[in-house]
Tab-separated table of C-alpha atoms and ligand atoms in Angstrom:
chain	number	residue	atom	x	y	z
T	1	MET	CA	-7.881	9.590	40.010
T	2	SER	CA	-5.381	12.417	39.581
T	3	GLY	CA	-5.649	14.840	36.657
T	4	SER	CA	-2.767	13.356	34.680
T	5	LYS	CA	-4.047	9.812	35.141
T	6	PHE	CA	-7.488	10.907	34.035
T	7	SER	CA	-6.164	12.608	30.883
T	8	ALA	CA	-3.982	9.549	30.147
T	9	ALA	CA	-7.063	7.339	30.416
T	10	LEU	CA	-8.979	9.712	28.147
T	11	GLN	CA	-6.148	9.641	25.639
T	12	ARG	CA	-6.099	5.842	25.724
T	13	ILE	CA	-9.861	5.644	25.142
T	14	SER	CA	-9.640	8.144	22.312
T	15	SER	CA	-6.782	6.204	20.695
T	16	ILE	CA	-8.831	2.985	20.944
T	17	LEU	CA	-11.869	4.706	19.421
T	18	HIS	CA	-9.738	6.013	16.560
T	19	SER	CA	-7.917	2.736	15.995
T	20	ILE	CA	-8.442	0.709	12.816
T	21	ARG	CA	-8.944	-2.306	15.099
T	22	PHE	CA	-11.964	-0.718	16.747
T	23	ARG	CA	-13.463	0.583	13.523
T	24	LEU	CA	-12.945	-2.774	11.859
T	25	VAL	CA	-14.764	-4.583	14.668
T	26	LEU	CA	-17.523	-1.980	14.705
T	27	TRP	CA	-18.156	-2.290	10.994
T	28	PHE	CA	-17.952	-6.022	11.073
T	29	SER	CA	-20.377	-6.237	14.015
T	30	ALA	CA	-22.807	-3.766	12.456
T	31	ILE	CA	-22.911	-5.780	9.234
T	32	LEU	CA	-23.279	-9.032	11.165
T	33	ALA	CA	-26.081	-7.555	13.317
T	34	LEU	CA	-27.899	-6.445	10.174
T	35	VAL	CA	-27.553	-9.868	8.567
T	36	LEU	CA	-28.676	-11.623	11.765
T	37	PHE	CA	-31.663	-9.303	12.131
T	38	ALA	CA	-32.752	-9.804	8.521
T	39	PHE	CA	-32.277	-13.543	8.794
T	40	SER	CA	-34.193	-13.799	12.108
T	41	ALA	CA	-37.001	-11.583	10.834
T	42	PHE	CA	-37.320	-13.709	7.724
T	43	ILE	CA	-37.481	-16.951	9.722
T	44	TYR	CA	-39.889	-15.496	12.282
T	45	ILE	CA	-42.339	-14.081	9.720
T	46	ASN	CA	-42.194	-17.272	7.709
T	47	GLN	CA	-42.859	-19.490	10.709
T	48	ARG	CA	-45.617	-17.244	12.055
T	49	THR	CA	-47.452	-17.358	8.743
T	50	ALA	CA	-47.155	-21.133	8.834
T	51	PHE	CA	-48.468	-21.261	12.459
T	52	ILE	CA	-51.447	-19.056	11.632
T	53	GLY	CA	-52.304	-21.054	8.526
T	54	GLU	CA	-52.100	-24.289	10.428
T	55	SER	CA	-54.172	-23.046	13.347
T	56	GLU	CA	-56.826	-21.698	10.958
T	57	TYR	CA	-56.957	-25.035	9.207
T	58	ARG	CA	-57.302	-26.899	12.540
T	59	LEU	CA	-60.200	-24.658	13.605
T	60	GLU	CA	-62.050	-25.002	10.340
T	61	ARG	CA	-61.736	-28.806	10.582
T	62	LYS	CA	-63.099	-28.627	14.131
T	63	MET	CA	-65.984	-26.442	12.964
T	64	VAL	CA	-66.901	-29.028	10.328
T	65	ALA	CA	-66.687	-31.828	12.933
T	66	LEU	CA	-68.905	-29.814	15.296
T	67	GLY	CA	-71.540	-29.089	12.637
T	68	ALA	CA	-72.560	-32.747	12.571
T	69	GLY	CA	-73.174	-33.459	16.267
T	70	LEU	CA	-74.100	-30.167	18.018
T	71	THR	CA	-77.265	-29.755	20.024
T	72	VAL	CA	-78.386	-26.487	21.529
T	73	THR	CA	-80.762	-26.915	24.474
T	74	SER	CA	-82.289	-24.518	26.963
T	75	LYS	CA	-79.539	-25.599	29.395
T	76	GLY	CA	-76.783	-24.702	26.961
T	77	ILE	CA	-74.841	-26.343	24.187
T	78	LEU	CA	-74.330	-30.096	24.108
T	79	VAL	CA	-71.043	-30.685	22.401
T	80	PRO	CA	-70.195	-34.118	21.028
T	81	PRO	CA	-67.459	-35.562	23.227
T	82	GLY	CA	-63.843	-35.446	22.140
T	83	VAL	CA	-64.221	-32.576	19.636
T	84	LEU	CA	-63.554	-29.552	21.862
T	85	GLN	CA	-60.680	-29.094	24.283
T	86	ASP	CA	-60.887	-27.263	27.604
T	87	THR	CA	-59.304	-24.135	26.197
T	88	ASP	CA	-61.629	-23.968	23.177
T	89	VAL	CA	-64.392	-21.348	22.998
T	90	LEU	CA	-67.769	-21.869	21.306
T	91	ILE	CA	-70.411	-19.079	21.074
T	92	PHE	CA	-73.766	-18.865	19.374
T	93	THR	CA	-75.257	-15.464	18.592
T	94	ASN	CA	-78.519	-14.267	17.139
T	95	SER	CA	-78.797	-11.881	14.183
T	96	THR	CA	-78.359	-8.802	16.456
T	97	GLY	CA	-75.102	-10.153	17.837
T	98	GLN	CA	-76.445	-11.235	21.270
T	99	VAL	CA	-74.958	-14.327	22.842
T	100	LEU	CA	-77.480	-17.180	22.759
T	101	ALA	CA	-75.274	-19.826	24.258
T	102	SER	CA	-71.593	-20.224	24.999
T	103	HIS	CA	-69.080	-22.866	25.990
T	104	GLY	CA	-65.486	-22.570	27.099
T	105	PRO	CA	-63.144	-21.030	29.660
T	106	LEU	CA	-63.810	-17.375	28.867
T	107	PRO	CA	-65.887	-15.154	31.218
T	108	GLU	CA	-69.285	-13.906	30.084
T	109	GLN	CA	-68.052	-10.435	29.194
T	110	ASP	CA	-65.399	-11.841	26.842
T	111	ASN	CA	-68.062	-13.901	25.084
T	112	ILE	CA	-70.236	-10.796	24.618
T	113	ASN	CA	-67.253	-8.882	23.204
T	114	LEU	CA	-66.407	-11.729	20.876
T	115	ALA	CA	-69.997	-11.846	19.611
T	116	LYS	CA	-69.735	-8.117	18.821
T	117	ARG	CA	-66.423	-8.603	17.113
T	118	ALA	CA	-67.831	-11.425	14.941
T	119	ARG	CA	-70.692	-9.147	13.896
T	120	GLN	CA	-68.185	-6.405	13.022
T	121	GLU	CA	-66.035	-8.831	10.995
T	122	VAL	CA	-69.104	-9.923	9.001
T	123	THR	CA	-70.150	-6.309	8.330
T	124	ARG	CA	-66.575	-5.187	7.603
T	125	ARG	CA	-65.865	-7.966	5.155
T	126	ASN	CA	-69.423	-7.796	3.861
T	127	SER	CA	-69.766	-11.547	3.909
T	128	SER	CA	-72.503	-13.381	5.736
T	129	SER	CA	-72.149	-16.798	4.124
T	130	ASN	CA	-68.448	-17.691	4.272
T	131	ILE	CA	-66.177	-18.813	7.027
T	132	LEU	CA	-64.328	-15.805	8.422
T	133	SER	CA	-61.295	-15.961	10.677
T	134	TRP	CA	-59.339	-13.474	12.827
T	135	MET	CA	-56.879	-13.468	15.633
T	136	GLU	CA	-57.010	-11.516	18.852
T	137	ARG	CA	-55.927	-11.508	22.445
T	138	THR	CA	-59.006	-12.237	24.428
T	139	GLY	CA	-59.786	-9.626	27.074
T	140	SER	CA	-59.027	-11.228	30.436
T	141	SER	CA	-56.757	-14.200	29.683
T	142	ARG	CA	-54.529	-12.146	27.312
T	143	LEU	CA	-54.080	-15.385	25.353
T	144	ASN	CA	-53.679	-15.174	21.624
T	145	TYR	CA	-56.748	-16.870	20.159
T	146	MET	CA	-57.674	-17.732	16.611
T	147	PHE	CA	-61.388	-17.489	15.879
T	148	VAL	CA	-63.543	-18.655	12.998
T	149	THR	CA	-67.154	-17.790	12.520
T	150	VAL	CA	-69.853	-19.174	10.221
T	151	PRO	CA	-73.458	-18.009	9.756
T	152	LEU	CA	-76.107	-19.792	11.790
T	153	GLN	CA	-79.605	-20.115	10.445
T	154	ASN	CA	-81.743	-19.789	13.582
T	155	GLY	CA	-85.042	-18.558	12.173
T	156	PRO	CA	-86.579	-17.591	8.877
T	157	GLY	CA	-84.697	-14.607	7.454
T	158	SER	CA	-82.542	-14.121	10.508
T	159	SER	CA	-79.031	-15.373	10.747
T	160	GLY	CA	-76.797	-15.480	13.753
T	161	GLN	CA	-73.196	-16.659	14.028
T	162	VAL	CA	-71.348	-19.651	15.403
T	163	ILE	CA	-67.980	-18.579	16.746
T	164	LEU	CA	-65.305	-21.151	17.448
T	165	GLY	CA	-62.001	-20.128	19.052
T	166	SER	CA	-58.862	-21.929	20.043
T	167	PRO	CA	-55.442	-20.742	21.333
T	168	ALA	CA	-53.423	-19.776	18.237
T	169	ASP	CA	-50.175	-21.235	19.570
T	170	PRO	CA	-51.146	-23.817	22.208
T	171	TYR	CA	-47.570	-25.115	22.705
T	172	GLY	CA	-45.901	-21.681	22.794
T	173	LEU	CA	-43.843	-22.500	19.684
T	174	GLU	CA	-43.958	-18.956	18.353
T	175	SER	CA	-42.653	-17.320	21.506
T	176	ARG	CA	-40.004	-20.027	21.875
T	177	LEU	CA	-38.848	-19.390	18.310
T	178	LEU	CA	-38.687	-15.651	19.021
T	179	ILE	CA	-36.617	-16.163	22.174
T	180	THR	CA	-34.300	-18.600	20.383
T	181	LEU	CA	-33.751	-16.180	17.501
T	182	VAL	CA	-33.121	-13.153	19.742
T	183	ALA	CA	-30.879	-15.040	22.177
T	184	GLY	CA	-29.029	-16.829	19.369
T	185	SER	CA	-28.422	-13.580	17.532
T	186	LEU	CA	-27.208	-11.844	20.689
T	187	VAL	CA	-24.815	-14.656	21.618
T	188	THR	CA	-23.501	-14.820	18.040
T	189	LEU	CA	-23.004	-11.071	18.027
T	190	ILE	CA	-21.148	-11.064	21.349
T	191	ILE	CA	-18.905	-13.947	20.263
T	192	ALA	CA	-18.254	-12.226	16.941
T	193	LEU	CA	-17.490	-8.948	18.723
T	194	LEU	CA	-14.997	-10.491	21.131
T	195	GLY	CA	-13.501	-12.814	18.535
T	196	GLY	CA	-13.316	-10.020	15.998
T	197	TYR	CA	-11.572	-7.717	18.435
T	198	TRP	CA	-9.100	-10.429	19.355
T	199	LEU	CA	-8.409	-11.194	15.697
T	200	ALA	CA	-8.105	-7.534	14.714
T	201	ASP	CA	-5.799	-6.961	17.681
T	202	ARG	CA	-3.614	-9.867	16.605
T	203	ALA	CA	-3.592	-8.743	13.000
T	204	MET	CA	-2.693	-5.158	13.914
T	205	ARG	CA	0.075	-6.031	16.376
T	206	PRO	CA	2.809	-6.032	13.687
T	207	VAL	CA	1.754	-2.497	12.730
T	208	HIS	CA	2.459	-1.501	16.312
T	209	THR	CA	5.886	-3.155	16.067
T	210	ILE	CA	6.603	-1.307	12.820
T	211	THR	CA	5.535	2.006	14.371
T	212	GLN	CA	7.754	1.460	17.414
T	213	ALA	CA	10.699	0.523	15.220
T	214	ALA	CA	10.162	3.510	12.923
T	215	ARG	CA	10.197	5.770	16.005
T	216	THR	CA	13.573	4.476	17.134
T	217	ILE	CA	15.197	4.842	13.731
T	218	GLY	CA	17.166	8.045	13.452
T	219	GLU	CA	19.294	9.496	10.708
T	220	THR	CA	22.394	8.109	12.354
T	221	ASP	CA	20.988	4.652	13.023
T	222	LEU	CA	19.647	3.255	9.810
T	223	SER	CA	21.003	-0.202	10.552
T	224	ARG	CA	17.841	-1.324	12.412
T	225	ARG	CA	15.631	-3.837	10.654
T	226	LEU	CA	12.213	-5.260	11.505
T	227	ASN	CA	13.138	-8.765	10.328
T	228	MET	CA	9.524	-9.941	10.405
T	229	LYS	CA	9.216	-13.504	9.265
T	230	SER	CA	5.470	-13.642	8.593
T	231	ARG	CA	4.462	-14.155	4.976
T	232	ASP	CA	1.217	-12.163	5.102
T	233	GLU	CA	0.572	-8.628	3.843
T	234	LEU	CA	2.098	-7.037	6.946
T	235	GLY	CA	5.160	-9.244	6.601
T	236	GLU	CA	5.439	-7.954	3.055
T	237	LEU	CA	5.073	-4.378	4.292
T	238	ALA	CA	7.783	-4.964	6.908
T	239	ASN	CA	10.083	-6.477	4.268
T	240	THR	CA	9.475	-3.511	1.983
T	241	PHE	CA	10.200	-1.226	4.928
T	242	ASP	CA	13.455	-3.119	5.601
T	243	GLY	CA	14.340	-2.890	1.927
T	244	MET	CA	13.707	0.853	1.978
T	245	LEU	CA	15.854	1.233	5.079
T	246	GLY	CA	18.599	-0.740	3.359
T	247	ARG	CA	18.502	1.564	0.351
T	248	LEU	CA	18.394	4.652	2.577
T	249	GLN	CA	21.323	3.386	4.596
T	250	ALA	CA	23.315	2.710	1.433
T	251	ALA	CA	22.414	6.156	0.067
T	252	PHE	CA	23.372	7.869	3.340
T	253	GLU	CA	26.572	5.861	3.463
T	254	ARG	CA	27.405	6.826	-0.125
T	255	GLN	CA	26.660	10.462	0.673
T	256	ARG	CA	28.782	10.382	3.807
T	257	GLN	CA	31.625	8.680	1.950
T	258	PHE	CA	31.318	11.203	-0.876
T	259	VAL	CA	31.591	14.164	1.477
T	260	ALA	CA	34.479	12.547	3.371
T	261	ASP	CA	36.340	11.749	0.125
T	262	ALA	CA	35.671	15.204	-1.305
T	263	SER	CA	37.012	16.888	1.844
T	264	HIS	CA	40.010	14.604	1.823
T	265	GLU	CA	40.721	15.383	-1.837
T	266	LEU	CA	40.495	19.123	-1.212
T	267	ARG	CA	42.717	19.007	1.859
T	268	THR	CA	45.854	17.937	-0.031
T	269	PRO	CA	45.926	20.805	-2.587
T	270	LEU	CA	44.960	23.292	0.118
T	271	THR	CA	47.844	22.085	2.280
T	272	ILE	CA	50.230	22.298	-0.678
T	273	VAL	CA	49.128	25.871	-1.465
T	274	ASN	CA	49.497	26.792	2.206
T	275	LEU	CA	52.980	25.267	2.488
T	276	GLU	CA	54.127	26.819	-0.773
T	277	THR	CA	52.965	30.320	0.192
T	278	SER	CA	54.416	30.025	3.727
T	279	ARG	CA	57.744	28.825	2.309
T	280	THR	CA	57.842	31.613	-0.269
T	281	LEU	CA	56.842	34.338	2.184
T	282	ALA	CA	59.292	33.184	4.892
T	283	SER	CA	62.311	34.860	3.246
T	284	PRO	CA	63.121	36.968	0.185
T	285	HIS	CA	63.571	34.908	-3.011
T	286	LYS	CA	64.655	35.321	-6.562
T	287	ALA	CA	62.014	36.079	-9.178
T	288	GLU	CA	62.397	32.549	-10.601
T	289	ASP	CA	61.495	31.037	-7.179
T	290	TYR	CA	58.342	33.166	-7.007
T	291	ARG	CA	57.432	32.082	-10.518
T	292	GLN	CA	57.840	28.418	-9.569
T	293	ALA	CA	55.779	28.883	-6.407
T	294	LEU	CA	53.001	30.532	-8.413
T	295	ALA	CA	53.127	27.685	-10.951
T	296	VAL	CA	52.631	25.152	-8.148
T	297	ILE	CA	49.759	27.199	-6.706
T	298	GLN	CA	48.171	27.469	-10.166
T	299	SER	CA	48.493	23.723	-10.715
T	300	GLU	CA	46.818	22.986	-7.373
T	301	ASN	CA	44.179	25.556	-8.150
T	302	ASN	CA	43.491	23.846	-11.479
T	303	PHE	CA	43.173	20.537	-9.683
T	304	MET	CA	40.707	22.009	-7.184
T	305	THR	CA	38.700	23.678	-9.952
T	306	SER	CA	38.463	20.432	-11.873
T	307	LEU	CA	37.591	18.528	-8.688
T	308	VAL	CA	34.887	20.999	-7.684
T	309	ASN	CA	33.469	20.880	-11.233
T	310	ASP	CA	33.360	17.089	-11.167
T	311	LEU	CA	31.796	17.134	-7.685
T	312	LEU	CA	29.152	19.575	-8.831
T	313	THR	CA	28.415	17.489	-11.914
T	314	LEU	CA	28.004	14.340	-9.811
T	315	ALA	CA	25.933	16.123	-7.140
T	316	ARG	CA	23.614	17.461	-9.852
T	317	MET	CA	23.362	14.042	-11.414
T	318	ASP	CA	22.600	12.425	-8.052
T	319	ALA	CA	19.950	15.023	-7.272
T	320	GLY	CA	18.293	14.342	-10.618
T	321	GLN	CA	18.872	17.945	-11.678
T	322	ALA	CA	20.876	17.074	-14.760
T	323	VAL	CA	18.367	17.312	-17.591
T	324	LEU	CA	19.398	15.181	-20.545
T	325	GLU	CA	18.017	15.812	-24.003
T	326	ARG	CA	17.049	13.025	-26.373
T	327	LEU	CA	17.792	14.444	-29.788
T	328	PRO	CA	19.354	12.883	-32.900
T	329	VAL	CA	23.152	13.053	-32.536
T	330	ASP	CA	25.941	11.776	-34.765
T	331	LEU	CA	28.549	10.170	-32.481
T	332	SER	CA	31.282	10.860	-35.094
T	333	ASP	CA	30.468	14.569	-34.872
T	334	VAL	CA	30.806	14.355	-31.102
T	335	VAL	CA	34.218	12.684	-31.501
T	336	LEU	CA	35.458	15.282	-34.006
T	337	GLU	CA	34.423	18.153	-31.747
T	338	THR	CA	36.120	16.525	-28.758
T	339	MET	CA	39.327	15.917	-30.702
T	340	GLU	CA	39.377	19.513	-31.798
T	341	ARG	CA	39.047	20.727	-28.232
T	342	LEU	CA	41.659	18.381	-26.782
T	343	ALA	CA	44.223	18.583	-29.611
T	344	PRO	CA	46.316	21.341	-27.900
T	345	LEU	CA	46.405	19.384	-24.619
T	346	ALA	CA	47.441	16.219	-26.473
T	347	ALA	CA	50.194	18.112	-28.284
T	348	ARG	CA	51.491	19.529	-24.997
T	349	ASN	CA	51.703	16.003	-23.592
T	350	ALA	CA	53.359	14.594	-26.719
T	351	VAL	CA	50.409	12.371	-27.461
T	352	HIS	CA	49.125	11.841	-30.967
T	353	LEU	CA	45.344	11.954	-31.379
T	354	GLU	CA	44.315	9.688	-34.199
T	355	ALA	CA	40.866	9.534	-35.802
T	356	GLY	CA	39.986	6.007	-36.830
T	357	ASP	CA	36.884	5.107	-38.829
T	358	LEU	CA	34.246	7.760	-38.183
T	359	PRO	CA	31.176	6.866	-40.263
T	360	GLU	CA	27.835	8.537	-39.629
T	361	THR	CA	26.676	7.002	-36.344
T	362	ARG	CA	23.197	8.155	-35.359
T	363	MET	CA	21.686	7.850	-31.935
T	364	LEU	CA	19.246	9.719	-29.687
T	365	GLY	CA	21.061	11.519	-26.905
T	366	ASP	CA	22.369	14.654	-25.283
T	367	ARG	CA	25.178	16.146	-27.350
T	368	GLN	CA	26.834	18.187	-24.573
T	369	HIS	CA	26.910	15.273	-22.155
T	370	LEU	CA	28.225	12.941	-24.863
T	371	ILE	CA	31.046	15.413	-25.560
T	372	GLN	CA	31.874	15.453	-21.854
T	373	MET	CA	31.867	11.628	-21.824
T	374	VAL	CA	34.246	11.261	-24.787
T	375	SER	CA	36.388	14.151	-23.420
T	376	ASN	CA	36.853	12.357	-20.108
T	377	LEU	CA	37.964	9.172	-21.892
T	378	VAL	CA	40.385	10.992	-24.232
T	379	ASP	CA	41.612	13.150	-21.368
T	380	ASN	CA	42.447	10.019	-19.360
T	381	GLY	CA	44.362	8.661	-22.335
T	382	ILE	CA	46.352	11.904	-22.553
T	383	LYS	CA	47.024	11.914	-18.798
T	384	TYR	CA	48.006	8.302	-18.355
T	385	ALA	CA	49.622	7.594	-21.727
T	386	ALA	CA	51.557	10.869	-21.942
T	387	GLY	CA	54.887	10.642	-23.726
T	388	ASP	CA	56.482	10.430	-27.184
T	389	GLY	CA	55.151	7.690	-29.394
T	390	LYS	CA	51.901	7.401	-27.518
T	391	ILE	CA	48.786	7.347	-29.639
T	392	ILE	CA	45.128	7.700	-28.759
T	393	SER	CA	42.864	6.336	-31.413
T	394	ILE	CA	39.130	7.108	-31.539
T	395	GLU	CA	36.595	5.420	-33.762
T	396	THR	CA	32.849	4.980	-34.002
T	397	GLY	CA	30.606	2.446	-35.700
T	398	THR	CA	27.276	0.675	-35.885
T	399	THR	CA	26.773	-3.021	-35.179
T	400	GLY	CA	23.213	-4.196	-35.731
T	401	GLU	CA	20.990	-2.169	-33.421
T	402	THR	CA	23.865	-0.608	-31.480
T	403	VAL	CA	26.211	2.265	-32.067
T	404	TRP	CA	29.558	2.532	-30.339
T	405	VAL	CA	32.486	4.808	-29.709
T	406	ARG	CA	35.913	3.358	-28.887
T	407	VAL	CA	38.883	5.207	-27.297
T	408	SER	CA	42.119	3.183	-27.339
T	409	ASP	CA	45.594	4.087	-26.208
T	410	ASN	CA	48.978	2.379	-26.133
T	411	GLY	CA	49.688	3.653	-22.628
T	412	PRO	CA	50.716	1.750	-19.509
T	413	GLY	CA	47.452	-0.266	-19.314
T	414	ILE	CA	45.566	-1.242	-16.179
T	415	ALA	CA	46.105	-4.380	-14.084
T	416	ALA	CA	43.118	-6.772	-14.074
T	417	GLU	CA	42.442	-6.397	-10.335
T	418	HIS	CA	41.641	-2.675	-10.780
T	419	LEU	CA	39.204	-3.061	-13.665
T	420	SER	CA	36.127	-3.792	-11.543
T	421	HIS	CA	36.723	-0.677	-9.356
T	422	LEU	CA	37.606	1.712	-12.136
T	423	PHE	CA	34.150	3.350	-12.195
T	424	ASP	CA	33.916	3.784	-8.396
T	425	ARG	CA	33.972	7.364	-7.207
T	426	PHE	CA	37.450	8.613	-6.143
T	427	TYR	CA	39.048	5.362	-7.250
T	428	ARG	CA	42.575	5.938	-8.459
T	429	ILE	CA	45.051	3.221	-9.184
T	430	ASP	CA	48.144	4.951	-7.929
T	431	GLN	CA	47.499	8.206	-6.137
T	432	SER	CA	51.088	9.435	-5.973
T	433	ARG	CA	51.890	8.503	-9.567
T	434	THR	CA	48.775	10.268	-10.823
T	435	ARG	CA	49.614	13.459	-8.981
T	436	ASP	CA	53.220	13.339	-10.181
T	437	GLU	CA	52.192	12.920	-13.768
T	438	VAL	CA	49.703	15.700	-13.514
T	439	GLY	CA	52.475	17.921	-12.321
T	440	SER	CA	54.600	16.987	-15.296
T	441	ALA	CA	51.692	17.425	-17.669
T	442	GLY	CA	51.709	21.110	-16.922
T	443	PRO	CA	49.437	23.582	-15.136
T	444	ASN	CA	46.647	23.313	-17.704
T	445	SER	CA	46.328	19.578	-17.425
T	446	PRO	CA	43.409	18.497	-15.252
T	447	ALA	CA	44.581	16.554	-12.242
T	448	GLY	CA	43.160	13.109	-11.541
T	449	SER	CA	40.521	13.034	-8.817
T	450	GLY	CA	39.126	9.585	-9.510
T	451	LEU	CA	35.752	10.979	-10.610
T	452	GLY	CA	36.200	11.084	-14.409
T	453	LEU	CA	35.105	7.503	-15.128
T	454	SER	CA	32.168	7.707	-12.648
T	455	ILE	CA	30.887	10.617	-14.703
T	456	VAL	CA	31.460	8.687	-17.943
T	457	GLN	CA	29.457	5.778	-16.590
T	458	TRP	CA	26.634	7.980	-15.343
T	459	ILE	CA	26.322	9.753	-18.713
T	460	ALA	CA	26.351	6.438	-20.581
T	461	GLN	CA	23.830	4.737	-18.327
T	462	SER	CA	21.454	7.684	-18.176
T	463	GLN	CA	21.159	7.409	-21.979
T	464	GLY	CA	20.718	3.647	-21.959
T	465	GLY	CA	24.382	2.966	-22.737
T	466	VAL	CA	26.983	0.541	-21.372
T	467	VAL	CA	30.688	1.177	-20.793
T	468	LYS	CA	33.243	-1.604	-21.248
T	469	VAL	CA	36.958	-1.521	-20.608
T	470	GLU	CA	39.687	-3.830	-21.844
T	471	SER	CA	43.288	-3.355	-20.843
T	472	GLN	CA	46.601	-5.142	-20.924
T	473	PRO	CA	49.401	-3.778	-18.747
T	474	GLY	CA	52.255	-2.560	-20.897
T	475	ILE	CA	50.188	-2.677	-24.083
T	476	GLY	CA	47.286	-0.280	-23.682
T	477	THR	CA	43.672	0.325	-22.761
T	478	THR	CA	40.419	0.466	-24.738
T	479	PHE	CA	37.173	1.995	-23.475
T	480	GLU	CA	34.045	1.269	-25.447
T	481	VAL	CA	30.607	2.818	-24.903
T	482	ARG	CA	27.577	1.264	-26.606
T	483	PHE	CA	24.154	2.860	-27.181
T	484	LYS	CA	21.005	1.926	-28.972
T	485	ALA	CA	21.023	3.143	-32.565
T	486	ALA	CA	18.487	5.843	-33.512
P	1	ADP	P1	40.917	10.443	-12.721
P	1	ADP	O1	40.150	11.699	-12.589
P	1	ADP	O2	41.841	10.201	-11.600
P	1	ADP	O3	41.499	10.241	-14.049
P	1	ADP	P2	39.111	8.391	-13.473
P	1	ADP	O4	37.873	7.941	-12.815
P	1	ADP	O5	38.991	9.018	-14.809
P	1	ADP	O6	39.836	9.320	-12.467
P	1	ADP	O7	40.072	7.151	-13.612
P	1	ADP	C1	40.269	6.274	-12.524
P	1	ADP	C2	41.646	5.649	-12.599
P	1	ADP	O8	41.684	4.763	-13.728
P	1	ADP	C3	42.724	6.619	-12.825
P	1	ADP	O9	43.252	7.046	-11.592
P	1	ADP	C4	43.760	5.853	-13.613
P	1	ADP	O10	44.666	5.223	-12.736
P	1	ADP	C5	42.965	4.789	-14.301
P	1	ADP	N1	42.834	5.057	-15.743
P	1	ADP	C6	41.794	5.675	-16.345
P	1	ADP	N2	41.982	5.735	-17.681
P	1	ADP	C7	43.180	5.156	-17.928
P	1	ADP	C8	43.960	4.906	-19.120
P	1	ADP	N3	43.531	5.282	-20.333
P	1	ADP	N4	45.152	4.278	-18.983
P	1	ADP	C9	45.558	3.884	-17.755
P	1	ADP	N5	44.906	4.094	-16.623
P	1	ADP	C10	43.741	4.712	-16.699
């Protein structure tokens, strides 16, 4: 294997070891192994106790049966037929623990050892009258035997022992149970391991898909979607991811559009200033011509200043940098201050500013931003309704839980098809007309950039308000902003 292949293999192993899939299976298997072990141990111990109890009981019954019909002769022990089996062991000892007679398959040495052991059991448990039992592997056969011993009266004052032994588990049930438990647990564990890995792999596959997709998504390509149809948690994650991408795409698109529109808006006044200066510098002119050229340049400069201010305001608002206060404000106060500021501009444009009903109208809000909001509305009225006999009326009021401010004019009005777009950024109904009117409104009049109403809406909404517009072409327009009363 070449070096790069080897390191790739190492990397693959390390990524498997660090994968959630692997850890999940490991944990799951460890817990399962623990449960299986505890369960098997419980069953095994339980069954073994039952085996031992049963085997003890069998031996004691045999001992009782033997007691009736045993005869010890000089040739050995005569056992009543049918009581002992070939594998059973029967030993008689004297009081010193010597074997007097024995019966069974065990060699002589084993019998001697057993006699000693019986003596020890009696001494250890300090009991020479009761039935005692113990289990041991007998020396040569290595078979697990259960023994019982009872005292044997074989002379005045001296007592030996009768020892009866039988294989503890003659049918090998205990070892079979052990093998079944171990093998069963192992097979279960292996199946669980493989099955668990397969399941975890299947469950984690969508994560892999999401990762791959996320890798391919760049700033310029936010149109990709995962479109996962599954209804599980990962499907939900993928849908959330798609939703987030959708919002990001829309935000990027808005940003891109904003920059494009802003550049476009700035290009026109810059071109005008450039043309005007080139034209004026091309040949000598009269003082009046220079004055006119400077007036045009100043007007375009005012437009750009107002545009850049609006752009900055919106950028700050979008970035969440505009901090709005929530203090008690009287909307009528806001209106009066705005009227005072805009009165000269209205007079210059032959528009009459009229204060309608202005009762105390309390709300919680940001005074400066509210002034900007009302200013934008009144300013629009002045711009678009300019001319003798035009009136802008402003009133405030409280209806139930809401307070409102209304700015109405008897200007040209707005056609119904424009109303739904009015608050879109850079939306202007008639670009050329707006610019012309701005020109006629004089150099101090702010030119229309299509951002004024976006700012109005942002200020209203950020303080829990709603903006409504009603307009009839040829009759006039009314803007109304509603807030929650303080
Ligand atoms: P602008 O900065 O161009 O005034 P706005 O967002 O304030 O931008 O207004 C968007 C458009 O809505 C304007 O271009 C204008 O055509 C129209 N508009 C706004 N207010 C009035 C009004 N009071 N009367 C008629 N048209 C209006």
